[in-house]
CSV table of C-alpha atoms and ligand atoms in Angstrom, one decimal:
chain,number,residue,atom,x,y,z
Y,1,UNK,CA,57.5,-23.2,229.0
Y,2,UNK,CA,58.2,-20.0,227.3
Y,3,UNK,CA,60.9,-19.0,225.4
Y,4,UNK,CA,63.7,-17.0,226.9
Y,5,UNK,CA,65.3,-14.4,226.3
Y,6,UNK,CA,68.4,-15.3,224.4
Y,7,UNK,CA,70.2,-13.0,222.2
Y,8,UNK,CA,71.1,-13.2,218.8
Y,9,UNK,CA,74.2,-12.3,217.1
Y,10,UNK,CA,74.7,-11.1,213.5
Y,11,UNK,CA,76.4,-13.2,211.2
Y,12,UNK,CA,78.3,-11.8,208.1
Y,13,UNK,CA,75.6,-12.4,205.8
Y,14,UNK,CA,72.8,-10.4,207.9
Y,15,UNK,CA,71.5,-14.1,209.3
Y,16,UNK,CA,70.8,-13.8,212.9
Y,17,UNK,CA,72.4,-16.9,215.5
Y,18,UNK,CA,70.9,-17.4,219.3
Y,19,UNK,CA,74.2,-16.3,221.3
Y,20,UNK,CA,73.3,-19.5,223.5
Y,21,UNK,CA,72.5,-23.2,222.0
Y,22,UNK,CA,72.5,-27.0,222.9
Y,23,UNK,CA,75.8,-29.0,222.0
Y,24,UNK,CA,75.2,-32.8,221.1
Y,25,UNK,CA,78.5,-34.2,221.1
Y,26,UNK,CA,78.3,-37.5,222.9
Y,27,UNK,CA,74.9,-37.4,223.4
Y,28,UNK,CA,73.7,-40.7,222.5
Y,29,UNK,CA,70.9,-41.5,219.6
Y,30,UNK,CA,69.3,-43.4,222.8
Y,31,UNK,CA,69.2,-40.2,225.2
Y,32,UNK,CA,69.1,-37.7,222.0
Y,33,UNK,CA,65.2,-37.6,221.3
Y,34,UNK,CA,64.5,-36.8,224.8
Y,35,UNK,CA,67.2,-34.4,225.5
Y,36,UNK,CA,66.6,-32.3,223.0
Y,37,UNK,CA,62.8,-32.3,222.9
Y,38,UNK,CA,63.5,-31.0,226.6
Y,39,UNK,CA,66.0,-28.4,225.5
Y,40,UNK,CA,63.8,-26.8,223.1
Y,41,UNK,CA,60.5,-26.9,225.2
Y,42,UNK,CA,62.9,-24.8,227.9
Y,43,UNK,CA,63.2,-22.0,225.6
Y,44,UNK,CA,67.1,-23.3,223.4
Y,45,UNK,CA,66.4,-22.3,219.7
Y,46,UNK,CA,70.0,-23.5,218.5
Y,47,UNK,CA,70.8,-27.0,217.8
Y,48,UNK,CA,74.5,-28.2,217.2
Y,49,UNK,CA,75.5,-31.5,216.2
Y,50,UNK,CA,77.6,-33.1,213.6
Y,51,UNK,CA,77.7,-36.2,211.1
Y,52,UNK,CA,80.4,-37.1,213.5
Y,53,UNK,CA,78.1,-37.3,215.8
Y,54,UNK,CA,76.0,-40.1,214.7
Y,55,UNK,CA,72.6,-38.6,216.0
Y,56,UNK,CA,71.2,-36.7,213.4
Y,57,UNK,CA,68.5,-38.5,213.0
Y,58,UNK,CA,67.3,-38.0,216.4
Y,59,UNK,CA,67.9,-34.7,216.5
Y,60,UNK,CA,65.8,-34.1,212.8
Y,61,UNK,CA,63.0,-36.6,215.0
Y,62,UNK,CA,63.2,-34.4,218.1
Y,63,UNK,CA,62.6,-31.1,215.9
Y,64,UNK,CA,60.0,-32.5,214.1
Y,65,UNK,CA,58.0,-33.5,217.4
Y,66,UNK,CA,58.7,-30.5,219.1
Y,67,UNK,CA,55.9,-28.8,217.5
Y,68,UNK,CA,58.4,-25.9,216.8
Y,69,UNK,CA,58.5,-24.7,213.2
Y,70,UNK,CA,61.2,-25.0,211.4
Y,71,UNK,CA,62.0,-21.8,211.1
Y,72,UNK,CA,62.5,-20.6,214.3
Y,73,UNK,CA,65.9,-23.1,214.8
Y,74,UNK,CA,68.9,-22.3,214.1
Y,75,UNK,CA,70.1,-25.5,213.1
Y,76,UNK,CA,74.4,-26.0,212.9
Y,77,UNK,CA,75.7,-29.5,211.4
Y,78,UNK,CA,79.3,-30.4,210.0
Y,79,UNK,CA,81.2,-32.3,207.2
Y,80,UNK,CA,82.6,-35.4,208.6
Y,81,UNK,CA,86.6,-36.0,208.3
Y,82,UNK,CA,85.9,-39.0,205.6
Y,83,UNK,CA,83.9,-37.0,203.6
Y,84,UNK,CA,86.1,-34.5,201.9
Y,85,UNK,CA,86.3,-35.1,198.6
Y,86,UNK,CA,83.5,-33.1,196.9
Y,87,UNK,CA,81.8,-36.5,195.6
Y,88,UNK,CA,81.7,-37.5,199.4
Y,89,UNK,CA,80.9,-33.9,200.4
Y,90,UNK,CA,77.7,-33.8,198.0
Y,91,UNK,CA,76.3,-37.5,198.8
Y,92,UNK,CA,76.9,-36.6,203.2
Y,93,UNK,CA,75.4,-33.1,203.1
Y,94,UNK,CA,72.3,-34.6,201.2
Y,95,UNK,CA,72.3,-37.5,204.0
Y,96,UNK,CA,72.5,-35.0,206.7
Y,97,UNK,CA,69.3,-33.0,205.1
Y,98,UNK,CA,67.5,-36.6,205.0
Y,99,UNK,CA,68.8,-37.3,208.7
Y,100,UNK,CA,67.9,-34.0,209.8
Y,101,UNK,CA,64.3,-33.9,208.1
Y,102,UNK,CA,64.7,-30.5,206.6
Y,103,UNK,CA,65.8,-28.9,202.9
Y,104,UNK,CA,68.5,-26.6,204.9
Y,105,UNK,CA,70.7,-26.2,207.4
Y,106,UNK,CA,71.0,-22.7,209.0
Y,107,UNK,CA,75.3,-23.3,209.4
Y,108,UNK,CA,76.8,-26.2,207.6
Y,109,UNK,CA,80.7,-26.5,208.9
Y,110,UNK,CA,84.2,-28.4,207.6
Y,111,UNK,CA,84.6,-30.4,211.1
Y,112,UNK,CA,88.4,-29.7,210.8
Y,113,UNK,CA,90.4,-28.9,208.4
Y,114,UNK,CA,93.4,-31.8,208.1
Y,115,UNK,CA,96.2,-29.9,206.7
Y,116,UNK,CA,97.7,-33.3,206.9
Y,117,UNK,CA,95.7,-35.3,205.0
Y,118,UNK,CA,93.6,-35.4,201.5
Y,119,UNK,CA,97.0,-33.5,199.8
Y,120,UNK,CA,96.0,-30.3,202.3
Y,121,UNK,CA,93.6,-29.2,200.4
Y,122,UNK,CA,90.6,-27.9,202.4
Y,123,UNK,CA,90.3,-24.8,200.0
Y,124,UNK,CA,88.3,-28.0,197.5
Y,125,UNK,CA,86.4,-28.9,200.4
Y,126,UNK,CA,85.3,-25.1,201.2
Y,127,UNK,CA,84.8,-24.5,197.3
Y,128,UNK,CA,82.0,-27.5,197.5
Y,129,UNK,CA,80.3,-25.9,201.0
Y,130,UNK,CA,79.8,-23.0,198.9
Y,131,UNK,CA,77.9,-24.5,196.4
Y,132,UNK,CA,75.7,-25.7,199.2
Y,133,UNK,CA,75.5,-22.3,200.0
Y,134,UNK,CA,74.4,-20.6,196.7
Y,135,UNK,CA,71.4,-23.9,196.4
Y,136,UNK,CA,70.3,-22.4,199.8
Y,137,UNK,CA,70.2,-25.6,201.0
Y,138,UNK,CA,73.2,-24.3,204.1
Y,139,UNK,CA,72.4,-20.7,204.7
Y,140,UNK,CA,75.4,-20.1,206.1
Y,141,UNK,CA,78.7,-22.0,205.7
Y,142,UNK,CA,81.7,-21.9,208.0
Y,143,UNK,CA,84.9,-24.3,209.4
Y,144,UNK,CA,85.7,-25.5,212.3
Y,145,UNK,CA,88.7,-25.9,214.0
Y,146,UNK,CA,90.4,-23.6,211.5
Y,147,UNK,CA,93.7,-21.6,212.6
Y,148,UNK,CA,94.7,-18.3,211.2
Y,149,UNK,CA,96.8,-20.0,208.2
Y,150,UNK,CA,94.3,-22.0,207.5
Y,151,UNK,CA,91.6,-19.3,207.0
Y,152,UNK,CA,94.2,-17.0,205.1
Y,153,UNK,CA,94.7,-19.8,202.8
Y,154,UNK,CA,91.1,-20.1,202.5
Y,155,UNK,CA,90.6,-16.3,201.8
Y,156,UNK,CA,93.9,-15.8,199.1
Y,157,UNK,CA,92.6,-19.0,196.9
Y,158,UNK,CA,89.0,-18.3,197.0
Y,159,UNK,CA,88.5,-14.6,198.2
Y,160,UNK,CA,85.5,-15.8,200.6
Y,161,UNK,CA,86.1,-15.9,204.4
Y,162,UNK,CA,83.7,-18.2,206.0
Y,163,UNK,CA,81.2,-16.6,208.0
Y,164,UNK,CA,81.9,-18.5,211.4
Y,165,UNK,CA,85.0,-20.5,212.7
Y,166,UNK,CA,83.7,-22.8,215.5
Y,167,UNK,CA,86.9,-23.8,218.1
Y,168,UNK,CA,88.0,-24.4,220.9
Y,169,UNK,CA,87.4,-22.0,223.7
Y,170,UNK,CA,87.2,-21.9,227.8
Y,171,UNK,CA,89.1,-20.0,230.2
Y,172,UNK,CA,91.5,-22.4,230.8
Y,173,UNK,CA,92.2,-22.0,226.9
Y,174,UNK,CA,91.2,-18.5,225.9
Y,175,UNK,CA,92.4,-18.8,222.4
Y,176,UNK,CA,93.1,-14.8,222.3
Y,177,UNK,CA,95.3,-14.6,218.8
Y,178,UNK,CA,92.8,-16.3,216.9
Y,179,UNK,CA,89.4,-14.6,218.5
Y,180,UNK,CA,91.3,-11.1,217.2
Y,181,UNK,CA,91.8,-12.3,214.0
Y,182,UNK,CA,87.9,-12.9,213.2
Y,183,UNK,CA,87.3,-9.7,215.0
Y,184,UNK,CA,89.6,-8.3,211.7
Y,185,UNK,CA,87.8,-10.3,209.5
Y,186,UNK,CA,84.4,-10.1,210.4
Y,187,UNK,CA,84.1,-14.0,211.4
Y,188,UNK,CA,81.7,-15.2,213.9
Y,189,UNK,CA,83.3,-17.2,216.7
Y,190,UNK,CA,81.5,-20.0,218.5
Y,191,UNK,CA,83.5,-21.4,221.7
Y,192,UNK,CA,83.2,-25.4,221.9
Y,193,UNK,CA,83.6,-26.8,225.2
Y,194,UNK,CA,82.5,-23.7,227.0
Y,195,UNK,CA,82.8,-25.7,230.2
Y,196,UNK,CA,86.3,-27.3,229.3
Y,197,UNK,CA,84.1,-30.5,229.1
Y,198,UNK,CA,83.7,-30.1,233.3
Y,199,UNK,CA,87.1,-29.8,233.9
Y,200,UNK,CA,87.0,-26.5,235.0
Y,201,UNK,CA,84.5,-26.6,238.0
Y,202,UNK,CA,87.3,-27.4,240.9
Y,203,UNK,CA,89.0,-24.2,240.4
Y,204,UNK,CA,89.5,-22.0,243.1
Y,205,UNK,CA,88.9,-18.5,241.5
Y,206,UNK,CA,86.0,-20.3,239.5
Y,207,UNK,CA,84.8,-21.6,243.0
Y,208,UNK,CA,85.1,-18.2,244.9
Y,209,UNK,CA,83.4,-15.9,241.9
Y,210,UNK,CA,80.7,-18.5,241.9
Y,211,UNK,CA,80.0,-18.4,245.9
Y,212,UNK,CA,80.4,-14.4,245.4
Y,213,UNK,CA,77.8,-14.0,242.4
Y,214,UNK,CA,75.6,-16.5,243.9
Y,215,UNK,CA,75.6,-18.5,240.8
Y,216,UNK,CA,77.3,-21.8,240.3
Y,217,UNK,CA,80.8,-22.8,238.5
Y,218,UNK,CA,79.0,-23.7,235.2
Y,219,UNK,CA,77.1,-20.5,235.1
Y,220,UNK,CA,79.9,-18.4,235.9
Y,221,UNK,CA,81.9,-20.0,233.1
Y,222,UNK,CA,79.4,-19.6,230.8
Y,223,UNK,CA,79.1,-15.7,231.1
Y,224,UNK,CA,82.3,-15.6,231.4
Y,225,UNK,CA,82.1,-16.6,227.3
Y,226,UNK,CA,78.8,-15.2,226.7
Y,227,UNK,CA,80.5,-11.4,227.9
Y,228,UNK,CA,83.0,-12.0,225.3
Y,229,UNK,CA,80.5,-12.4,222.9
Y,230,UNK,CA,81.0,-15.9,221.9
Y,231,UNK,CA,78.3,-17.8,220.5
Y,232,UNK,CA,78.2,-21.3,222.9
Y,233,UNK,CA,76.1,-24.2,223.2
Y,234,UNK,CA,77.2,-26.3,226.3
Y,235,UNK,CA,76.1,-29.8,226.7
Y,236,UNK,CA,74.3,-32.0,229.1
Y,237,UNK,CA,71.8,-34.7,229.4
Y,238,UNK,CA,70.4,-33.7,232.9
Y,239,UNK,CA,68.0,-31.9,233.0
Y,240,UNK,CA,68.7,-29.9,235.8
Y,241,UNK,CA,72.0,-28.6,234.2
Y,242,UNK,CA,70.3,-28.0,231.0
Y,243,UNK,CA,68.5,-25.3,233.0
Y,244,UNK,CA,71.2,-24.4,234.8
Y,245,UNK,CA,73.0,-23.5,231.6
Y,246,UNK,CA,70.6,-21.4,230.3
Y,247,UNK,CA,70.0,-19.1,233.6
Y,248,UNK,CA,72.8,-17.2,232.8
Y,249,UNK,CA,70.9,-14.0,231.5
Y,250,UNK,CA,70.6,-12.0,234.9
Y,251,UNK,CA,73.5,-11.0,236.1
Y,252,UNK,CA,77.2,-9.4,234.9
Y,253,UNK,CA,80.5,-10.2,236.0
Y,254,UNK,CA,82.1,-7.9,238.1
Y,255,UNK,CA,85.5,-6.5,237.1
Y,256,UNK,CA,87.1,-8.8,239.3
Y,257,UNK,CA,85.7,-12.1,238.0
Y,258,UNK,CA,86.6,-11.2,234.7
Y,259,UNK,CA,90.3,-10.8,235.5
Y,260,UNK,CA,90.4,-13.6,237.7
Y,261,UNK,CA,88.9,-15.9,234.9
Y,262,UNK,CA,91.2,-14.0,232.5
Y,263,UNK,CA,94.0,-15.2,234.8
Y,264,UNK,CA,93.2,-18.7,234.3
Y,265,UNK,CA,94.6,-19.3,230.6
Y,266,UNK,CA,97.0,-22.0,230.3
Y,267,UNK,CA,97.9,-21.4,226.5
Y,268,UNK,CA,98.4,-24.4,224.6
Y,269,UNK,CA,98.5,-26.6,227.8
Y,270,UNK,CA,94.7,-25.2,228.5
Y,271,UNK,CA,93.5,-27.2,225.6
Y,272,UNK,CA,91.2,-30.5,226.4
Y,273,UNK,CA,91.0,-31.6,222.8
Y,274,UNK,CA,93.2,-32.4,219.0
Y,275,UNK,CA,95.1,-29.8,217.9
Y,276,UNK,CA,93.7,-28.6,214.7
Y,277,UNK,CA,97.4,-29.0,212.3
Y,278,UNK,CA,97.6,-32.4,213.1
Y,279,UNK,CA,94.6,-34.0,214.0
Y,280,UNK,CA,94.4,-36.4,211.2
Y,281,UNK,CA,91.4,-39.2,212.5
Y,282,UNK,CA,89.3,-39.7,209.6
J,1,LIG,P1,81.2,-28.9,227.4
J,1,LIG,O1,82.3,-27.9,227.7
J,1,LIG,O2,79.9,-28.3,227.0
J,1,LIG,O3,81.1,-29.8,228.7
J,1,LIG,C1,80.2,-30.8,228.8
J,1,LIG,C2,80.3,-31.6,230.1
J,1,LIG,O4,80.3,-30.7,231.2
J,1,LIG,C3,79.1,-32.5,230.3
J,1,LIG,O5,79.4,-33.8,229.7
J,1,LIG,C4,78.9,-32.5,231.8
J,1,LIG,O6,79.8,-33.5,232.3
J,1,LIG,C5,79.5,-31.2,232.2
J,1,LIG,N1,78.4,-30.2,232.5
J,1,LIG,C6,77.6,-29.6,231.7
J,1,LIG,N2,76.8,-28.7,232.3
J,1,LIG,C7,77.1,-28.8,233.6
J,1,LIG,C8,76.7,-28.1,234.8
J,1,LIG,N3,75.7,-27.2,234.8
J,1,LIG,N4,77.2,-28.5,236.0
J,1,LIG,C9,78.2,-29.4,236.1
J,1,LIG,N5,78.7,-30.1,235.0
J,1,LIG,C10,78.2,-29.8,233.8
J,1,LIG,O7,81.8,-29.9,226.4
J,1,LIG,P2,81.4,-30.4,224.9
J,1,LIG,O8,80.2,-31.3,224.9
J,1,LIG,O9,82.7,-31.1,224.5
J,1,LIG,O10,81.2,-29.1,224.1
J,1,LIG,C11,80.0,-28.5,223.8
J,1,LIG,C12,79.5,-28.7,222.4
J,1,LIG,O11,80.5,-28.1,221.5
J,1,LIG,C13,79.5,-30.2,222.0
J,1,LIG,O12,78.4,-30.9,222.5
J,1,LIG,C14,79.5,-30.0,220.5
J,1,LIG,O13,78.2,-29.6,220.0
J,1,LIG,C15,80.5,-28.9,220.3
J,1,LIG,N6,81.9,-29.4,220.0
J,1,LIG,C16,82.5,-29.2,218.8
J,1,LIG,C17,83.7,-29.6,218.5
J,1,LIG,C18,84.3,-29.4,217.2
J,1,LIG,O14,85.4,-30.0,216.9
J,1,LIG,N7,83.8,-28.5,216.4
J,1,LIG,C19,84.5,-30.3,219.5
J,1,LIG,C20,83.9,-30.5,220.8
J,1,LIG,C21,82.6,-30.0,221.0
């Protein structure tokens, strides 16, 4: 199948990211393989998973069997909660290379930053992601989950912004305040969730733009994000929806749709998942 046409953003440092990728959480190392192979023969060029995870060794097989090279990934992974201290840091990241059969990753994130735990003190944990980032074995290092205090903090104690925050973002949870900030600040933001983890499909404005557009709920949502210019990477192991997910690259919302998905932010109540100043799971 050939390869479509995705765009690509600019990161900070001049690296370039597909706008659309293939999200892994929950995807199990049984289904993984396969899913992913599938993904990447479809034309998805952007692979996200985490340590957290636990499939990065399928997704390191899948790459290698895809034929693809390396080089033409863009290949995201992130620093597990139990692995802050830099000793830790230093003996996961050179797991995640092993896992992941490669000598970098193209974005290596902090999965969240626990203010509450480890003494607060993500700015050590950043400090070490930068020395993957100088060996050139992460081209590009980010954080996840980060909120504006957290990145400010980040920026007075080591004068280095990361070049992508990775959080949540749908429109039942736009996330406005923190999407300006990057826009200041030059940060790259990548929406997880896209599709509110499904939640989102029964709505009736999501429903009606859908039947109006011709497209379905997931689609709409999706360039609903991708029009904001969002990097996402929706999940899915069925096939069907995998392609459905990535045939979002011929058509525009109309100005209605826009505010009508606009409308649907709930604010704090909108969000599915931890909230990042005191999630503390390790
Ligand atoms: P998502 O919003 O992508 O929703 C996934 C769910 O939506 C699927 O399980 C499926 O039930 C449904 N779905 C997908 N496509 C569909 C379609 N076309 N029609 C109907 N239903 C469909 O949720 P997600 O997996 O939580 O998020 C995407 C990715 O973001 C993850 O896989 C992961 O890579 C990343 N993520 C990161 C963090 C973080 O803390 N950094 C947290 C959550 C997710």
């Amino acid at each position: 199948m050939s390869a479509l046409p995705i765009p690509t953003l600019e990161l900070s440092n001049g690296y370039q990211i597909p706008q659309l990728g293939f999200g892994t959480y929950k995807i199990s190392a049984e289904d993984c393989v396969d899913t992913v192979k599938y993904a990447l023969d479809l034309g998805i060029r952007h692979i996200d998973t985490a340590q957290m995870y636990h499939n990065e060794a399928e997704v390191g097989r899948a790459i290698e069997e895809s034929g693809i090279p390396r080089e033409e990934i863009f290949l995201t992974t992130k620093l597990n909660n139990d692995k802050h201290l830099p000793e830790d840091a230093r003996r996961s990241f050179a797991q995640s290379l092993e896992d992941l059969r490669t000598d970098y990753v193209d974005l290596f994130l902090i999965h969240w930053p626990l203010p509450t735990l480890y003494g607060g003190d993500f700015v050590q944990t950043w400090r070490t992601l930068l020395e993957f980032e100088q060996q050139g074995r992460a081209r590009t290092v980010g954080v996840s989950n980060f909120q504006i205090p957290h990145l400010e903090r980040l920026m007075k104690e080591t004068g280095v912004m990361p070049a992508v925050n990775q959080v949540e973002i749908h429109p039942h949870f736009a996330n406005n305040q923190l999407r300006s900030f990057h826009l200041e600040h030059n940060i790259l933001t990548e929406a997880w969730s896209p599709l509110a983890r499904g939640t989102i499909f029964g709505d009736e404005k999501v429903i009606s733009a859908a039947k109006r557009l011709g497209k379905t709920p997931a689609q709409v949502v999706l360039r609903w994000g991708i029009e904001r210019g969002d990097v996402l990477f929706p999940k899915s192991v069925t096939p069907d929806r995998i392609k459905e997910n990535l045939d979002i690259f011929d058509f525009q919302l109309d100005e209605q749709t826009k505010a009508d998905l606009d409308s649907l932010d709930k604010g704090e109540d909108g969000r599915t998942g931890s909230h990042p100043d005191t999630m503390a799971l390790l």
